Coordinates of C-alpha atoms and ligand atoms in Angstrom, one line a residue:
M14 CA 0.0 0.0 0.0
P15 CA 1.6 3.3 -1.0
P16 CA 1.2 6.0 1.6
I17 CA -1.9 8.1 1.1
T18 CA -2.9 11.5 2.4
I19 CA -6.5 12.0 3.5
Y20 CA -7.9 15.5 3.3
H21 CA -10.6 15.5 6.0
L22 CA -13.5 17.5 7.5
E23 CA -14.1 16.6 11.1
G24 CA -17.2 14.3 11.5
R25 CA -17.9 14.1 7.8
R26 CA -17.6 11.4 5.1
S27 CA -13.8 11.5 5.0
E28 CA -14.0 9.5 8.3
R29 CA -14.9 6.5 6.2
V30 CA -11.5 6.4 4.6
V31 CA -9.8 6.9 8.0
W32 CA -11.9 4.1 9.5
L33 CA -11.0 1.8 6.5
M34 CA -7.3 2.4 7.0
E35 CA -7.6 1.7 10.7
E36 CA -9.5 -1.6 10.0
L37 CA -6.8 -2.7 7.6
G38 CA -3.9 -1.4 9.7
F39 CA -2.5 0.6 6.8
P40 CA -0.6 3.9 7.3
Y41 CA -2.0 7.2 6.3
E42 CA -1.5 10.9 6.7
L43 CA -4.5 12.9 7.9
K44 CA -4.8 16.6 6.9
F45 CA -7.3 18.9 8.5
V46 CA -7.4 22.2 10.5
N47 CA -8.3 21.4 14.1
N48 CA -11.9 22.6 15.0
S49 CA -12.3 24.5 11.7
L50 CA -14.4 23.2 8.8
G51 CA -13.6 26.3 6.9
G52 CA -9.9 26.0 7.4
S53 CA -10.0 22.3 6.5
L54 CA -12.0 23.0 3.3
A55 CA -9.4 25.7 2.3
E56 CA -6.8 22.9 2.5
I57 CA -8.9 20.7 0.3
R58 CA -9.3 23.5 -2.2
K59 CA -5.5 23.7 -2.6
V60 CA -5.2 20.2 -3.9
N61 CA -8.7 19.7 -5.4
P62 CA -9.8 23.2 -6.5
K63 CA -12.5 22.1 -9.0
M64 CA -14.4 19.7 -6.7
P65 CA -13.3 20.4 -3.2
T66 CA -15.2 17.7 -1.3
A67 CA -14.2 15.5 1.7
P68 CA -12.8 13.0 1.3
T69 CA -10.1 14.1 -1.1
V70 CA -7.2 11.7 -1.1
I71 CA -3.7 11.9 -2.6
Y72 CA -2.9 8.4 -3.9
E73 CA 0.4 8.0 -5.7
D74 CA 0.3 10.8 -8.3
Q75 CA -3.5 11.1 -8.4
V76 CA -6.1 13.2 -6.6
L77 CA -9.1 10.9 -5.7
M78 CA -12.5 11.8 -4.5
E79 CA -15.9 10.0 -3.8
S80 CA -15.6 8.0 -0.6
G81 CA -17.0 4.8 -2.2
A82 CA -14.6 4.9 -5.1
I83 CA -11.6 5.5 -2.8
I84 CA -12.6 2.6 -0.6
D85 CA -13.0 0.3 -3.6
V86 CA -9.7 1.2 -5.1
I87 CA -7.9 0.6 -1.8
L88 CA -9.6 -2.7 -1.1
R89 CA -9.4 -4.2 -4.6
R90 CA -5.8 -3.2 -5.2
H91 CA -4.2 -3.5 -1.7
A92 CA -6.5 -5.8 0.4
P93 CA -8.1 -8.3 -2.0
G94 CA -10.5 -10.5 -0.3
K95 CA -10.9 -8.3 2.8
L96 CA -14.0 -6.4 3.9
M97 CA -16.0 -7.6 0.9
P98 CA -17.8 -10.9 0.2
A99 CA -16.4 -13.1 -2.5
L100 CA -17.5 -12.1 -6.0
D101 CA -19.3 -15.4 -6.6
S102 CA -21.0 -15.5 -3.1
P103 CA -24.7 -15.0 -2.7
E104 CA -23.9 -12.1 -0.4
Y105 CA -22.0 -10.1 -3.0
P106 CA -25.0 -8.5 -4.9
W107 CA -26.6 -7.2 -1.6
H108 CA -23.2 -6.0 -0.4
Q109 CA -23.0 -3.9 -3.6
I110 CA -26.6 -2.7 -3.1
W111 CA -26.0 -1.3 0.4
Y112 CA -22.5 0.0 -0.6
Q113 CA -24.2 2.1 -3.3
Y114 CA -27.4 2.8 -1.3
A115 CA -25.7 5.1 1.2
E116 CA -24.8 7.8 -1.3
G117 CA -27.3 6.7 -4.0
S118 CA -30.7 6.4 -2.4
L119 CA -30.4 7.3 1.3
L120 CA -28.4 10.5 1.7
P121 CA -29.9 12.3 -1.4
R122 CA -33.5 11.7 -0.1
V123 CA -32.6 12.6 3.5
G124 CA -30.8 15.7 2.4
T125 CA -33.6 16.8 0.2
D126 CA -36.2 16.2 2.9
Y127 CA -34.1 18.1 5.4
N128 CA -33.7 21.1 3.2
V129 CA -37.4 21.2 2.2
W130 CA -38.7 20.7 5.7
Q131 CA -36.6 23.6 7.0
I132 CA -38.3 25.9 4.5
K133 CA -41.8 24.4 4.6
P134 CA -42.8 21.7 7.0
P135 CA -45.1 19.4 5.0
E136 CA -48.8 19.2 6.0
R137 CA -49.0 15.7 4.6
R138 CA -46.6 12.9 3.8
S139 CA -45.1 12.7 0.3
P140 CA -46.5 9.8 -1.7
L141 CA -42.9 9.2 -3.0
V142 CA -40.1 7.4 -1.4
D143 CA -38.9 9.6 1.4
S144 CA -36.5 9.6 4.4
E145 CA -38.6 7.3 6.5
N146 CA -39.0 4.8 3.6
V147 CA -35.3 4.6 3.0
I148 CA -34.5 4.2 6.7
R149 CA -37.3 1.6 7.2
F150 CA -35.8 -0.4 4.3
A151 CA -32.4 -0.5 6.1
E152 CA -34.1 -1.4 9.4
D153 CA -35.9 -4.3 7.8
W154 CA -32.6 -5.6 6.4
L155 CA -30.9 -5.4 9.8
T156 CA -33.6 -7.3 11.5
T157 CA -32.5 -10.4 9.6
H158 CA -28.8 -9.7 8.9
P159 CA -26.1 -8.7 11.3
Y160 CA -24.3 -6.5 8.8
F161 CA -25.2 -4.7 5.6
G162 CA -22.8 -7.0 3.7
G163 CA -24.4 -10.1 5.2
A164 CA -22.8 -12.3 7.8
Q165 CA -19.5 -10.3 8.2
F166 CA -18.5 -6.7 8.7
T167 CA -17.7 -5.2 5.2
S168 CA -17.1 -1.9 3.4
A169 CA -20.9 -1.7 3.0
D170 CA -21.1 -1.0 6.8
I171 CA -18.4 1.7 6.5
M172 CA -20.5 3.4 3.8
M173 CA -23.8 3.1 5.7
E174 CA -22.5 4.2 9.1
F175 CA -22.0 7.8 8.1
A176 CA -25.3 7.8 6.2
L177 CA -27.3 6.6 9.2
R178 CA -25.3 8.5 11.9
Y179 CA -25.8 11.8 9.9
T180 CA -29.5 11.0 9.5
W181 CA -29.8 10.5 13.2
L182 CA -28.1 13.9 13.8
L183 CA -30.7 15.6 11.5
N184 CA -33.6 14.3 13.7
I185 CA -35.5 13.7 10.5
V186 CA -37.0 10.5 11.7
D187 CA -37.9 9.3 15.1
T188 CA -34.8 7.2 15.8
D189 CA -36.5 5.2 18.6
R190 CA -38.5 3.4 16.0
Y191 CA -35.4 1.7 14.5
P192 CA -34.0 -0.7 17.1
A193 CA -32.1 -2.8 14.6
I194 CA -30.3 0.2 13.3
N195 CA -29.6 1.5 16.8
G196 CA -28.1 -1.9 17.8
W197 CA -26.0 -2.0 14.6
L198 CA -24.8 1.6 15.1
A199 CA -23.7 0.7 18.7
R200 CA -21.8 -2.3 17.4
M201 CA -20.1 -0.2 14.7
H202 CA -19.1 2.4 17.3
A203 CA -17.7 -0.2 19.6
R204 CA -15.2 -1.5 17.0
P205 CA -11.6 -0.7 18.1
A206 CA -10.8 0.6 14.6
Y207 CA -13.8 3.0 14.7
Q208 CA -12.7 4.2 18.1
R209 CA -9.2 4.8 16.8
M210 CA -10.7 6.8 13.9
V211 CA -12.7 8.9 16.3
A212 CA -9.7 9.7 18.5
T213 CA -7.7 10.8 15.5
A214 CA -10.3 12.3 13.2
R215 CA -13.0 13.7 15.4
P216 CA -11.1 15.2 18.4
N217 CA -13.8 18.0 18.9
G218 CA -16.9 15.9 18.4
M219 CA -19.3 16.8 15.7
I220 CA -18.6 20.5 14.8
G221 CA -20.6 22.8 12.7
P222 CA -23.9 22.2 10.9
P223 CA -26.4 20.6 10.4
V224 CA -28.9 21.9 12.9
P225 CA -31.3 19.2 13.9
L226 CA -34.9 19.6 12.8
P227 CA -37.5 20.2 15.5
D228 CA -39.4 17.1 16.6
E229 CA -42.7 18.4 15.0
A230 CA -41.0 18.2 11.6
R231 CA -40.7 14.4 11.8
P232 CA -43.3 12.3 10.2
P233 CA -46.0 10.9 12.4
P234 CA -46.0 7.1 13.0
R235 CA -47.7 5.1 10.3
Ligands
LIG319 N1 -20.5 11.5 -2.6 C1 -19.4 12.2 -2.1 C2 -19.9 13.3 -1.2 C3 -18.7 14.2 -0.8 C4 -19.2 15.4 0.1 O1 -20.2 16.1 -0.3 N2 -18.6 15.6 1.2 C5 -19.0 16.7 2.1 C6 -18.6 16.4 3.5 S1 -19.5 15.1 4.2 C7 -18.3 18.0 1.7 O2 -17.2 17.9 1.2 N3 -19.0 19.1 1.8 C8 -18.4 20.4 1.5 C9 -18.9 21.0 0.3 O3 -19.7 20.3 -0.4 O4 -18.6 22.1 0.0 C10 -18.5 11.2 -1.3 O5 -19.1 10.1 -0.8 O6 -17.3 11.4 -1.1

C-alpha cells in the first residue's frame, strides 16, 4: 500500500477512509485544521480546486474523490478478499446494493427532505419514497442480517455508518422506531478501529452544521 494523504473534514464522510485504514492497519497521513471546517475546506481546495469535497485523497500521483470509489480502489488493489464478500458468493449483490445505497438512495433523499422541511414543514406525507422509507428499508434488512454485507463486517457497513449517523443527527426520523439500526450503530461504534478513527479524526466531536430539525418536523408514526 503506497502512503496516502486523506484530506478531511471533522465528523464528515472522510471519516470513512480513515476508518477503513484503521480496520486494515494501513498507514495514512491525515490533513485537517483542528476545529475548523472552513480551514479544512481551504486545505482541500489547494489540492482539489475544481471539486473540493471531503474525502479528497492523494494516492500515488492522483487526486481521488468520492468515498465509495476511494474505498473500492484501496480494497481491490491492496487488500483483495478483505471487507468484501467473494464475487461469486450469494452475499455479493446485496453488499453492492448497500454499498451504493448510502450515497445513491439514502443520503440524497434525507438531504432533500431536510432542506425542504426547513423551509416548509409538510402538511401531509409525500407519496414518493422519502426519508422514512429509505430508513425503514435499512431497518428491515438489519432485523434479519447482522451487517449490511451479510454475515460479516464489510465496506458496506463503512458506507452506511456515516449515512445513518448523519440522518440520526438531523432528527429527520424518530430514531427510537429503528431498534435494529440502533443496535448496529452501537456495534459499529464499539469497534476498536472505529474508536481509533474517532480519536484521530473527530477530536472535537461533531462540529458545525447541520442543525437538527424540531421534533414536529418528523413524520407521524404510520
Ligand atoms: N458522494 C461524495 C460526497 C462528498 C461530500 O459532499 N462531502 C462533504 C462532507 S461530508 C463535503 O465535502 N462538503 C463540503 C462541500 O460540499 O462544500 C462522497 O461520498 O465522497
